[in-house]
Coordinates of C-alpha atoms in Angstrom, one line a residue:
Chain Q
M147 CA -2.3 21.1 -25.1
K148 CA -1.3 18.0 -22.4
R149 CA 1.5 17.6 -24.9
T150 CA 2.7 21.4 -24.1
F151 CA 2.0 21.0 -20.7
G152 CA 4.1 17.7 -20.1
A153 CA 7.2 18.9 -22.4
L154 CA 6.7 22.0 -19.5
A155 CA 6.3 19.9 -16.7
L156 CA 9.9 17.6 -17.6
L157 CA 11.8 20.8 -18.5
F158 CA 10.4 22.7 -14.6
I159 CA 12.1 18.8 -13.4
F160 CA 15.1 19.0 -15.4
G161 CA 15.8 22.5 -14.2
T162 CA 15.2 21.8 -10.5
L163 CA 17.4 18.9 -10.9
L164 CA 19.7 21.5 -12.4
V165 CA 19.9 23.5 -9.7
V166 CA 20.6 20.5 -6.9
A167 CA 23.8 19.4 -9.6
N168 CA 24.9 22.8 -9.0
P169 CA 27.4 22.5 -6.0
Q170 CA 26.3 25.8 -4.7
H171 CA 23.4 24.9 -4.1
G172 CA 23.1 20.9 -3.9
L173 CA 24.8 18.2 -4.2
K174 CA 28.5 18.5 -3.9
F175 CA 30.8 16.5 -6.1
G176 CA 34.1 14.9 -5.4
L177 CA 34.1 15.1 -1.6
G178 CA 37.3 14.7 -0.4
G179 CA 38.9 15.9 3.4
E180 CA 36.2 17.4 5.7
E181 CA 33.2 17.0 3.4
W182 CA 34.1 13.9 3.3
E183 CA 33.3 13.2 7.0
K184 CA 30.5 15.2 6.9
H185 CA 28.3 13.8 4.0
R186 CA 30.1 10.1 4.2
Y187 CA 30.5 9.5 7.4
T188 CA 28.1 6.0 6.7
D189 CA 31.5 4.9 4.3
Q190 CA 34.1 6.0 6.5
Y191 CA 32.7 3.9 8.9
Y192 CA 32.3 0.6 6.5
I193 CA 36.2 1.6 5.2
E194 CA 37.5 1.3 8.6
H195 CA 35.4 -1.5 10.2
G196 CA 34.4 -3.5 7.4
L197 CA 37.8 -6.1 7.9
E198 CA 37.1 -6.9 11.5
D199 CA 33.0 -6.5 11.4
V200 CA 32.5 -8.6 8.5
G201 CA 35.4 -10.3 7.8
G202 CA 36.4 -10.4 4.0
T203 CA 38.3 -8.2 1.9
N204 CA 36.2 -6.8 -0.4
I205 CA 34.2 -3.6 1.3
V206 CA 31.4 -3.7 -1.4
T207 CA 30.4 -7.4 -0.7
D208 CA 31.1 -6.6 3.0
I209 CA 28.1 -4.2 2.6
V210 CA 25.7 -5.9 0.2
F211 CA 26.0 -9.5 2.3
D212 CA 26.3 -8.4 5.7
Y213 CA 25.1 -5.1 6.6
R214 CA 22.9 -4.5 4.1
G215 CA 22.2 -8.1 3.6
Y216 CA 18.1 -7.8 3.8
D217 CA 18.4 -5.5 0.8
T218 CA 19.7 -8.2 -1.1
I219 CA 17.0 -11.1 0.4
G220 CA 14.9 -8.3 -1.5
E221 CA 16.3 -8.2 -4.5
A222 CA 16.3 -11.6 -5.2
T223 CA 12.9 -12.0 -4.6
V224 CA 12.7 -8.9 -7.0
L225 CA 14.5 -11.2 -9.8
F226 CA 12.2 -14.4 -8.7
T227 CA 8.8 -12.7 -9.0
A228 CA 10.0 -11.3 -12.4
I229 CA 10.4 -14.4 -14.0
A230 CA 7.3 -15.7 -12.1
G231 CA 5.7 -13.4 -13.7
A232 CA 7.1 -13.2 -17.4
V233 CA 7.0 -17.1 -17.0
A234 CA 3.2 -17.0 -15.6
L235 CA 2.4 -14.3 -18.2
L236 CA 4.1 -16.6 -20.9
R237 CA 2.2 -19.9 -20.4
P238 CA -0.6 -20.7 -23.1
W239 CA -3.7 -19.3 -23.6
R240 CA -6.7 -21.3 -21.8
R241 CA -8.3 -22.1 -25.3
D242 CA -4.9 -23.9 -26.7
E243 CA -4.7 -26.9 -24.2
E244 CA -7.9 -28.0 -24.8
Chain H
M268 CA 9.7 -14.3 22.5
N269 CA 10.3 -12.1 19.9
V270 CA 8.0 -12.8 16.6
L271 CA 8.7 -9.8 14.1
P272 CA 11.0 -11.4 12.2
F273 CA 8.3 -14.4 11.0
M274 CA 6.2 -11.3 9.5
I275 CA 9.5 -11.2 6.8
I276 CA 10.1 -15.4 7.1
I277 CA 7.1 -17.2 7.1
P278 CA 5.9 -15.3 3.8
L279 CA 9.3 -15.7 2.1
L280 CA 9.9 -19.0 2.7
G281 CA 6.0 -19.4 1.7
A282 CA 7.1 -18.0 -1.5
F283 CA 9.9 -19.6 -2.2
A284 CA 8.9 -23.3 -1.7
T285 CA 5.6 -23.0 -3.7
P286 CA 7.2 -23.9 -6.9
I287 CA 8.8 -27.4 -5.4
V288 CA 5.6 -27.6 -2.8
G289 CA 3.3 -27.3 -6.3
L290 CA 5.4 -30.4 -7.4
A291 CA 2.9 -32.2 -4.9
G292 CA -0.5 -31.6 -7.0
R293 CA -2.8 -29.1 -6.9
R294 CA -4.2 -30.0 -3.4
A295 CA -1.0 -29.5 -1.6
R296 CA -0.3 -26.0 -3.4
E297 CA -3.3 -24.9 -1.9
A298 CA -3.4 -26.4 1.6
W299 CA 0.7 -24.4 1.7
A300 CA -0.5 -21.2 0.4
V301 CA -3.6 -20.8 2.8
L302 CA -1.2 -22.0 5.5
V303 CA 1.3 -20.0 5.0
S304 CA -0.7 -17.0 4.9
G305 CA -3.0 -18.1 7.5
A306 CA 0.6 -18.3 10.0
T307 CA 1.7 -15.1 8.8
L308 CA -1.8 -13.7 10.3
G309 CA -0.9 -15.7 13.4
V310 CA 2.5 -13.7 13.4
A311 CA 1.0 -9.7 12.3
G312 CA -1.8 -10.1 15.2
K313 CA 0.6 -11.2 17.6
V314 CA 2.7 -8.3 16.7
L315 CA 0.5 -5.7 16.4
Y316 CA -1.2 -7.3 20.2
D317 CA 2.2 -6.5 21.7
L318 CA 2.8 -2.9 20.1
W319 CA -0.2 -2.2 21.5
S320 CA -0.2 -3.7 24.8
T321 CA 3.0 -1.7 25.1
G322 CA 2.0 1.4 23.6
K323 CA 5.9 1.0 22.6
V324 CA 7.9 1.5 19.3
L325 CA 9.7 -1.8 18.1
V326 CA 13.2 -1.7 17.0
Y327 CA 14.7 -4.6 15.5
T328 CA 18.2 -4.1 14.2
L329 CA 19.5 -6.8 11.3
G330 CA 22.5 -8.5 12.2
A331 CA 23.5 -6.7 15.4
R332 CA 21.9 -6.3 18.7
S333 CA 21.7 -2.4 18.8
P334 CA 21.5 -0.3 14.8
L335 CA 23.9 2.2 16.1
G336 CA 28.0 1.6 15.2
E337 CA 31.4 2.6 17.1
G338 CA 30.2 6.2 15.3
G339 CA 26.9 7.1 16.7
F340 CA 24.9 6.5 13.8
P341 CA 22.6 3.6 12.3
I342 CA 25.0 1.4 10.1
R343 CA 22.7 -1.4 9.4
I344 CA 19.2 -2.1 8.8
V345 CA 16.5 -1.5 11.0
W346 CA 13.4 -2.4 11.7
E347 CA 11.2 -0.1 12.9
L348 CA 7.4 -0.6 14.1
D349 CA 4.4 2.0 15.6
L350 CA 0.9 0.9 16.2
L351 CA -0.3 2.1 12.5
S352 CA 2.5 0.0 11.1
G353 CA 1.1 -3.0 13.0
I354 CA -2.4 -2.5 12.0
M355 CA -1.5 -1.9 8.6
A356 CA 0.4 -5.6 9.2
F357 CA -2.5 -6.9 11.1
T358 CA -5.1 -5.8 7.7
I359 CA -3.4 -7.1 4.7
A360 CA -1.9 -10.1 6.7
F361 CA -6.3 -10.6 7.0
V362 CA -7.2 -9.9 3.7
A363 CA -4.5 -11.3 1.8
F364 CA -5.3 -14.5 3.8
L365 CA -9.2 -14.1 2.9
A366 CA -8.2 -13.4 -0.7
I367 CA -6.4 -16.8 -0.8
V368 CA -8.6 -18.3 0.9
Y369 CA -11.4 -17.1 -2.2
S370 CA -8.9 -17.9 -5.1
L371 CA -9.0 -21.3 -3.8
E372 CA -12.6 -21.8 -6.0
Y373 CA -12.8 -18.3 -8.0
M374 CA -8.9 -19.2 -10.0
S375 CA -10.1 -23.4 -10.3
H376 CA -10.5 -22.8 -13.7
D377 CA -7.5 -21.1 -14.8
T378 CA -3.9 -22.4 -15.4
G379 CA -0.8 -21.3 -14.4
L380 CA -2.1 -22.2 -10.3
E381 CA 1.8 -22.6 -8.9
K382 CA 3.0 -19.0 -10.2
Y383 CA -0.6 -16.9 -9.0
Y384 CA 0.1 -18.2 -5.4
T385 CA 3.8 -17.4 -6.0
L386 CA 2.7 -13.7 -6.8
A387 CA 0.1 -13.8 -4.5
L388 CA 2.4 -14.3 -1.2
I389 CA 5.3 -12.3 -2.8
L390 CA 3.0 -9.4 -3.3
E391 CA 2.0 -10.0 0.1
L392 CA 5.6 -10.2 1.4
G393 CA 6.3 -6.6 0.0
M394 CA 3.5 -5.0 1.8
L395 CA 4.5 -6.3 5.1
G396 CA 8.0 -5.6 4.1
I397 CA 6.7 -1.4 3.5
V398 CA 5.2 -1.6 6.4
M399 CA 8.0 -2.9 9.0
T400 CA 10.9 -1.0 7.4
G401 CA 12.6 1.7 9.2
D402 CA 15.0 2.4 6.3
L403 CA 15.1 4.4 3.1
F404 CA 16.2 1.9 0.4
N405 CA 14.9 -1.0 2.2
F406 CA 11.8 0.9 1.1
Y407 CA 12.1 1.0 -2.1
V408 CA 13.3 -2.9 -2.6
F409 CA 9.9 -3.6 -1.1
L410 CA 8.0 -1.2 -3.0
E411 CA 9.6 -2.6 -6.5
I412 CA 8.7 -5.7 -5.0
M413 CA 4.9 -5.4 -4.5
S414 CA 4.6 -3.2 -8.1
I415 CA 6.7 -6.0 -9.9
A416 CA 4.3 -8.7 -8.2
S417 CA 1.0 -6.5 -9.1
Y418 CA 2.3 -6.1 -12.2
A419 CA 2.1 -9.8 -13.1
L420 CA -1.4 -10.5 -11.4
V421 CA -2.9 -8.0 -13.3
A422 CA -2.2 -9.6 -16.1
F423 CA -2.6 -12.5 -15.0
R424 CA -5.3 -13.7 -17.6
N425 CA -3.5 -13.2 -20.4
D426 CA -6.1 -14.0 -23.1
T427 CA -8.4 -11.1 -22.5
W428 CA -7.1 -8.4 -23.8
E429 CA -8.2 -5.9 -20.9
G430 CA -5.5 -7.8 -18.9
I431 CA -2.9 -7.7 -21.3
E432 CA -4.1 -4.2 -21.5
A433 CA -4.1 -2.4 -18.0
G434 CA -1.1 -4.5 -17.3
I435 CA 1.2 -3.0 -20.0
K436 CA -0.5 0.5 -18.8
Y437 CA -0.1 -0.3 -14.9
M438 CA 3.3 -0.9 -15.3
F439 CA 4.8 1.3 -18.3
V440 CA 3.6 4.2 -15.7
G441 CA 4.5 2.7 -12.1
S442 CA 7.7 2.0 -13.4
L443 CA 8.2 5.8 -13.9
A444 CA 6.4 6.6 -10.5
S445 CA 9.2 4.2 -9.2
S446 CA 12.4 5.8 -10.6
F447 CA 10.8 9.4 -9.0
I448 CA 10.8 8.0 -5.6
L449 CA 14.5 6.8 -6.0
L450 CA 15.8 9.3 -7.7
G451 CA 14.3 11.0 -4.5
I452 CA 15.7 8.7 -1.7
A453 CA 19.5 9.0 -3.9
L454 CA 18.9 13.4 -3.8
L455 CA 18.5 12.3 0.2
Y456 CA 21.6 9.9 0.8
G457 CA 23.8 12.4 -1.5
E458 CA 22.7 15.3 0.8
Y459 CA 22.7 13.3 4.4
G460 CA 24.9 10.2 3.9
T461 CA 22.6 7.9 5.7
L462 CA 19.3 6.2 4.3
T463 CA 17.5 5.0 7.9
M464 CA 14.7 7.2 8.4
A465 CA 15.4 7.9 11.8
Y466 CA 18.3 9.4 11.5
L467 CA 17.2 11.1 8.3
A468 CA 15.2 12.9 10.5
K469 CA 16.9 13.9 13.0
L470 CA 19.5 15.3 10.7
M471 CA 16.4 16.8 8.2
G472 CA 15.6 18.8 11.8
E473 CA 18.9 20.1 11.9
N474 CA 19.7 21.3 8.8
F475 CA 17.2 21.3 5.9
T476 CA 18.5 21.7 2.6
L477 CA 16.5 22.3 -0.7
T478 CA 18.1 19.1 -2.3
A479 CA 15.9 17.9 0.7
K480 CA 13.1 19.8 -0.7
I481 CA 12.7 18.9 -4.1
A482 CA 14.0 14.9 -2.9
L483 CA 10.5 15.9 -0.8
A484 CA 8.4 16.3 -4.2
L485 CA 10.0 13.9 -6.1
L486 CA 8.8 11.3 -3.3
M487 CA 6.0 12.9 -3.0
G488 CA 5.1 12.6 -6.9
G489 CA 5.5 8.8 -6.9
L490 CA 3.5 8.0 -3.9
L491 CA 1.0 10.0 -4.6
F492 CA 0.7 8.1 -7.8
K493 CA 0.8 4.7 -6.3
S494 CA -1.7 5.5 -3.9
G495 CA -4.2 6.3 -7.5
A496 CA -4.4 10.4 -5.9
V497 CA -6.7 12.4 -9.0
P498 CA -4.4 13.4 -11.8
V499 CA -2.3 10.0 -12.0
H500 CA -5.3 7.4 -11.2
M501 CA -5.6 6.4 -14.3
W502 CA -3.9 3.6 -14.1
L503 CA -5.9 2.2 -10.9
A504 CA -9.2 2.7 -13.0
D505 CA -8.0 0.0 -15.5
A506 CA -5.8 -1.9 -13.8
H507 CA -8.2 -3.5 -10.8
P508 CA -11.5 -4.3 -13.3
A509 CA -9.0 -6.2 -15.2
A510 CA -7.3 -7.7 -12.4
P511 CA -8.7 -11.1 -11.2
S512 CA -11.0 -10.4 -8.3
S513 CA -9.2 -12.0 -6.0
I514 CA -6.1 -9.9 -6.3
S515 CA -8.1 -6.5 -7.5
A516 CA -9.4 -7.2 -3.4
M517 CA -5.4 -7.0 -2.6
L518 CA -5.0 -4.1 -5.2
S519 CA -7.8 -1.8 -4.3
G520 CA -8.0 -3.1 -0.3
L521 CA -4.7 -3.0 0.8
V522 CA -1.1 -2.2 -2.4
I523 CA -2.8 1.1 -3.1
K524 CA -2.6 2.0 1.2
A525 CA 0.3 -0.1 2.2
G526 CA 2.2 1.3 -1.0
G527 CA 1.0 4.9 -0.8
L528 CA -1.0 6.0 1.9
Y529 CA 1.1 4.4 4.8
V530 CA 4.2 5.5 3.3
M531 CA 3.7 9.2 2.5
A532 CA 2.4 9.7 6.1
R533 CA 5.5 7.9 7.4
I534 CA 7.4 10.4 5.3
A535 CA 5.6 13.0 5.9
F536 CA 5.3 12.7 9.7
S537 CA 8.4 10.2 10.7
V538 CA 11.2 12.0 8.0
F539 CA 10.4 15.0 7.2
G540 CA 8.6 16.2 10.5
L541 CA 11.2 18.2 12.2
G542 CA 12.6 20.0 8.6
V543 CA 9.9 21.0 6.5
N544 CA 6.9 23.5 7.1
L545 CA 3.6 20.8 7.4
K546 CA 1.1 23.4 6.6
T547 CA 2.7 23.6 3.4
L548 CA 2.8 20.1 3.2
G549 CA -0.8 20.1 4.7
W550 CA -2.2 21.6 1.9
V551 CA -0.4 20.3 -0.9
I552 CA -1.9 16.9 0.4
I553 CA -5.2 18.8 0.5
L554 CA -5.9 20.4 -2.7
F555 CA -4.8 17.0 -4.2
A556 CA -7.2 15.1 -1.6
C557 CA -10.1 17.8 -3.2
L558 CA -9.1 16.3 -6.4
T559 CA -9.6 12.8 -6.1
L560 CA -13.1 13.2 -3.3
I561 CA -15.0 15.5 -6.2
V562 CA -13.2 13.1 -9.2
G563 CA -12.9 9.2 -8.4
N564 CA -16.6 9.2 -6.8
A565 CA -18.2 11.4 -9.6
M566 CA -17.2 8.9 -12.2
A567 CA -18.0 5.7 -10.1
I568 CA -22.0 7.0 -10.5
V569 CA -21.2 6.8 -14.8
Q570 CA -19.6 3.0 -15.0
T571 CA -21.8 0.3 -16.4
D572 CA -19.2 -2.1 -15.3
M573 CA -19.5 -3.3 -11.5
K574 CA -15.5 -3.5 -11.4
R575 CA -15.2 -0.5 -12.8
L576 CA -17.4 1.4 -10.9
F577 CA -15.8 0.1 -7.4
A578 CA -12.8 1.3 -9.2
F579 CA -13.2 4.9 -9.4
S580 CA -14.9 4.6 -6.0
S581 CA -11.4 3.4 -4.3
V582 CA -10.2 6.7 -5.8
G583 CA -12.8 8.4 -4.4
Q584 CA -12.4 6.8 -0.7
V585 CA -8.5 7.3 -1.2
G586 CA -9.0 10.7 -1.6
Y587 CA -10.5 10.9 2.2
I588 CA -8.0 9.2 3.9
L589 CA -5.6 12.0 1.9
L590 CA -8.3 14.5 3.6
G591 CA -7.6 13.3 6.7
F592 CA -3.1 13.2 6.7
G593 CA -4.0 16.1 4.6
I594 CA -5.5 17.9 8.0
G595 CA -3.4 16.1 10.1
L596 CA -0.7 17.5 8.6
A597 CA -1.8 20.8 8.2
A598 CA -3.3 21.4 11.6
Y599 CA -0.3 19.9 13.4
G600 CA 0.1 19.2 17.4
T601 CA -3.7 19.8 18.1
D602 CA -6.5 18.3 18.6
V603 CA -8.0 18.8 15.7
G604 CA -5.3 16.6 13.4
R605 CA -4.8 14.5 15.3
V606 CA -8.2 14.0 15.3
A607 CA -8.1 13.9 11.3
T608 CA -5.4 11.2 11.7
A609 CA -6.9 9.5 14.0
G610 CA -10.0 9.4 11.4
A611 CA -6.9 8.5 7.8
I612 CA -5.4 5.4 9.8
Y613 CA -9.4 4.3 10.8
H614 CA -10.5 4.4 6.8
I615 CA -7.8 3.1 5.7
V616 CA -8.2 0.0 7.9
N617 CA -12.1 0.6 6.9
H618 CA -11.7 0.8 3.5
A619 CA -9.8 -2.0 2.9
L620 CA -12.1 -4.5 4.8
M621 CA -15.4 -3.4 2.7
K622 CA -13.8 -2.6 -0.6
A623 CA -11.9 -5.8 -0.7
L624 CA -15.9 -7.4 0.7
L625 CA -17.1 -5.4 -2.6
F626 CA -14.3 -7.4 -5.0
M627 CA -14.9 -10.4 -3.7
V628 CA -18.9 -9.8 -5.0
A629 CA -18.2 -9.0 -7.8
G630 CA -15.7 -11.7 -8.6
A631 CA -18.5 -13.9 -7.4
I632 CA -20.9 -12.6 -9.5
L633 CA -18.9 -12.6 -12.0
H634 CA -17.9 -16.9 -11.5
Q635 CA -21.2 -17.2 -11.5
V636 CA -23.1 -15.1 -14.5
G637 CA -19.9 -14.3 -16.4
S638 CA -21.1 -10.7 -16.9
K639 CA -20.0 -7.3 -14.5
N640 CA -22.3 -5.4 -16.5
L641 CA -24.9 -3.9 -14.1
N642 CA -27.1 -3.2 -17.0
E643 CA -27.3 -7.4 -17.6
L644 CA -27.5 -7.9 -13.9
S645 CA -31.1 -6.5 -12.7
G646 CA -33.1 -8.8 -10.0
L647 CA -29.7 -10.4 -8.9
A648 CA -31.0 -10.8 -5.6
R649 CA -33.9 -13.0 -6.6
T650 CA -31.0 -15.6 -7.8
M651 CA -28.1 -14.9 -5.4
P652 CA -29.5 -13.6 -2.3
K653 CA -26.9 -14.4 0.5
T654 CA -24.1 -12.9 -2.3
T655 CA -26.2 -9.7 -2.6
A656 CA -26.9 -9.4 1.0
A657 CA -22.8 -9.1 1.4
L658 CA -23.4 -6.1 -0.9
I659 CA -25.9 -4.4 0.9
V660 CA -23.5 -4.8 3.7
G661 CA -20.5 -3.7 1.7
S662 CA -21.8 -0.5 0.5
A663 CA -24.2 0.1 3.0
A664 CA -21.0 0.2 5.1
I665 CA -18.5 2.4 2.4
I666 CA -21.0 5.1 2.7
G667 CA -21.0 5.6 5.8
L668 CA -24.0 4.3 7.5
P669 CA -24.1 4.2 11.3
P670 CA -24.2 1.1 11.9
L671 CA -21.3 -0.4 10.1
N672 CA -18.0 0.3 10.6
G673 CA -17.9 3.2 7.1
F674 CA -19.1 5.6 8.9
A675 CA -16.6 5.9 12.5
G676 CA -14.0 6.4 10.1
K677 CA -15.8 9.0 8.4
W678 CA -17.7 10.6 10.7
L679 CA -13.7 11.9 11.9
I680 CA -12.5 13.0 9.4
Y681 CA -16.0 15.4 9.0
E682 CA -15.7 16.4 11.9
S683 CA -12.0 17.3 12.1
S684 CA -12.4 19.2 8.7
A685 CA -15.8 20.6 9.9
L686 CA -14.0 21.8 12.2
F687 CA -10.3 23.2 10.5
N688 CA -12.2 24.5 7.6
P689 CA -15.8 24.3 7.0
F690 CA -15.5 24.6 2.4
L691 CA -13.0 20.9 3.3
A692 CA -15.8 19.4 4.9
A693 CA -18.4 20.8 2.4
I694 CA -16.2 19.0 -0.4
A695 CA -16.0 15.9 1.6
I696 CA -19.6 15.9 1.7
I697 CA -19.8 16.1 -1.7
G698 CA -18.2 13.4 -2.6
T699 CA -19.8 11.2 0.0
A700 CA -23.5 12.3 -2.0
F701 CA -21.4 10.8 -5.7
C702 CA -21.0 7.9 -4.1
T703 CA -24.4 6.9 -2.5
A704 CA -25.5 7.5 -5.8
A705 CA -23.2 5.5 -7.4
Y706 CA -24.3 2.4 -5.2
I707 CA -28.2 3.5 -4.6
R708 CA -27.4 2.5 -8.6
V709 CA -25.7 -0.7 -7.8
L710 CA -28.5 -2.0 -5.5
Y711 CA -31.5 -0.9 -7.2
T712 CA -29.6 -3.1 -10.4
F713 CA -29.5 -5.7 -7.6
L714 CA -33.1 -5.6 -6.4
G715 CA -34.9 -5.1 -9.3
R716 CA -37.1 -7.2 -12.0
P717 CA -35.0 -10.2 -12.5
S718 CA -33.0 -10.3 -16.1
E719 CA -33.1 -13.3 -18.3
R720 CA -28.9 -13.4 -17.5
V721 CA -29.4 -13.4 -13.9
M722 CA -32.5 -17.1 -14.2
G723 CA -29.8 -19.5 -14.1
A724 CA -27.4 -18.3 -11.6
K725 CA -26.4 -19.7 -8.3
E726 CA -24.4 -18.9 -5.3
P727 CA -20.6 -19.3 -5.3
G728 CA -19.8 -22.7 -2.8
N729 CA -18.4 -22.0 0.4
A730 CA -14.9 -21.3 -0.3
M731 CA -16.0 -18.1 -2.0
L732 CA -19.2 -17.6 0.9
V733 CA -17.0 -17.7 3.6
P734 CA -13.9 -15.1 3.2
M735 CA -16.8 -12.7 1.9
F736 CA -18.9 -13.4 5.3
I737 CA -16.0 -13.4 7.2
L738 CA -15.6 -9.5 5.9
V739 CA -19.4 -9.3 6.7
V740 CA -19.2 -9.8 10.5
A741 CA -15.7 -7.9 10.7
I742 CA -17.2 -5.1 9.5
I743 CA -20.2 -5.1 11.2
V744 CA -18.7 -6.3 14.6
M745 CA -16.9 -3.5 14.0
G746 CA -19.0 -0.8 13.5
L747 CA -21.0 -2.6 16.9
F748 CA -18.0 -0.8 18.7
P749 CA -16.9 2.9 16.8
W750 CA -15.5 4.5 19.9
A751 CA -14.3 1.9 21.5
I752 CA -11.8 1.3 18.8
S753 CA -11.2 4.9 18.4
E754 CA -10.5 5.7 21.7
K755 CA -8.1 2.2 22.1
V756 CA -6.9 2.1 19.3
M757 CA -6.5 4.5 16.1
V758 CA -5.9 7.6 18.4
P759 CA -3.1 6.3 20.2
A760 CA -2.0 4.7 16.8
A761 CA -2.6 8.9 15.3
S762 CA -0.4 10.1 18.9
M763 CA 2.6 7.7 18.1
L764 CA 2.6 8.4 13.9
A765 CA 2.9 12.6 15.0
N766 CA 5.3 11.5 18.0
I767 CA 7.9 12.5 15.7
K768 CA 11.0 12.9 18.3
G769 CA 9.8 9.4 20.0
Y770 CA 10.6 7.4 16.3
I771 CA 13.5 9.0 16.4
T772 CA 14.9 8.3 19.7
A773 CA 13.7 5.0 19.6
V774 CA 16.5 3.8 16.9
L775 CA 18.8 6.4 18.3
G776 CA 18.0 5.1 22.0
G777 CA 17.8 8.8 23.8
A778 CA 20.7 11.1 21.1

C-alpha cells in the first residue's frame, strides 16, 4: 500500500519534471539571441564586467571567489563540518578507551 | 558601526579555531566555546535592537557598496534582515549560548569534545546564516551547513545504538529533502536567471510561470520535511530523543524553526508573495498544520520515553506555528491574517524557550538518574526539587497557562483561527487538550511516590541548573508582559513580513 503510493508519487513528480523540461511549457534549453538576454542577463553581466570588476581572466573563478565568494566560504565550512562529523563519529567508543 | 557581519564572522572564526584552541586543554576549549557563543549573542542583541528601533529592512551587500551592478539588477550576495530575521537570530544566539553553557557539565563524561564544540558552533553558524541571507542559493549552502552539523551531532554518542540509528535515518531522508530544495532553486534560476530573493520576487510578480509553481511545490516539500510537519515527521521523533540533550534543546528549539518554518514563511511571503495565489498556498499549509497539530500532540500522550514525548510535542507545536502562517497567508492583507502571523512568530520564540528548557530538564534527569523512562521516574520531585520546578514551569508554559509566555502566542493563534474559520479553532483546541493530557501525565509521574530508582538522585551542578533557570526567568518575564511584547515586537514583525513590496525595494532601491 505504502509502496504503491510512493511509486505513484514518484511517477507524478517525474511527470511534472518532464513537463518542466519541455521547452513549450517550462524551461528553455540552448538559449541564444534574445532569449539569452532575457534569461541569462546575470551571466552576461559577469562575462562583460568580470575582467574589470575582479581582474581575473577566468570567469568561473571570478564568480566563485569574488561575486559569490560568501558561498565558497559556506562550501568550505560544509567540508570542514563533514570532516569534523566523520572524525567525531569514527572515534573509539567510550568503553574501549578505559 | 555596522555589527552585522560579526554575526557570521564570530561563530565562523570560533568554529574553525576550536580544534587549535582545543590543543591548550579542556578548560581553554570550554572557555572558548562559551566566549564565542556569548559574543555572538551580544552581536545578535545589537542587531535586533537596531532593526526594532529603526523599523527598516537592513540590507548588506558582500563585496560592494550596493547590491546592484551597472545593469540595475543584483549581481552579488546580499544579506537582508527584517524584524522577523532579527528576532530569529537573537533567539538562536540566546538558546545556543545557554545550550553550550549547559553542555559544559552535561557532556563532561563524553569523549571527542573538541569536535562536539566545533559542531555545535557550526550548527549555530548555519542557523544564523539562514536567517540573515537574502539569496536563495546562499540559503541552501547554510541549510546544508546546519543539516550536516545536526546529522553528526544526533549520532554523536556513537556507542549507543539509538544514536547511530537515528543519525542514519535523519541523514538519508534529510539529504533527500535538501535535494528537493536544491532542485527547486535550480528550476527558479533556470526560469528567472537570478538568485536574489528580492529580485526574484519582483520578476515573479511580473510573470508567474508553471515552472515557478513546480519549484514552489518542491521547496515547500523539502521545507515541510525540515520543519517536521506530519506526513514527514518520523525522523524528528527518532533524532531528538537520541541526540545529547543539549543538542536536542537546539534541534527542537531552533533547527526546525530556522531551517523549516522561518524559511517557509520567508519564501511564501517575500519570494512568492506577488506571484502565487496566497489563498491556495495558505490552505495547503493549513491542511498540513491541522494534521500536524492532531497527530503530534496525540502521539505525545502515549509515549513512555520522556524525550520522545517532548519530541512529539515539538511536532504538535510546529502545527500551531504552521497554522498561524497558513492563516496569515490565506487571510493576507486583513487584520486576522496579521494577528495570525504575529501569533506564529510569537509562538516560534516561546516554543524555542520552553522546549529548550524541557529538553534541558530531561537531560538533567538522564544525567543524574540514568533513565528517561517515565515509568521508572516517579517521585522525582522529592529528590530533585529544583529540576522539577523547572519542568513544571516549562510544561505549564507549553500548555499555555496565562501567567506564562505560552499563553499569549497561542491566544493570538486561537483568536485569529476562530475569526477565520471556527473549525480550525476547534482543531487547535483539540490539539491543546491532547498536549495538556501528555504534560499532566509527566507531572503526575514526577509528583508521585518516590521509586527506588530515584531515591539516590541528586540535583545537577550549577553549570546545568543556571541555564535552566535563565530560561525559567525568561519564560516568566515574557509571560508578565505578553501584550506589550505582542504590540511592540511581534505585530510589527508580522507587518514587515507581510510588506512584500518593502522587502523588494530595500534591495532594489525603489526600482
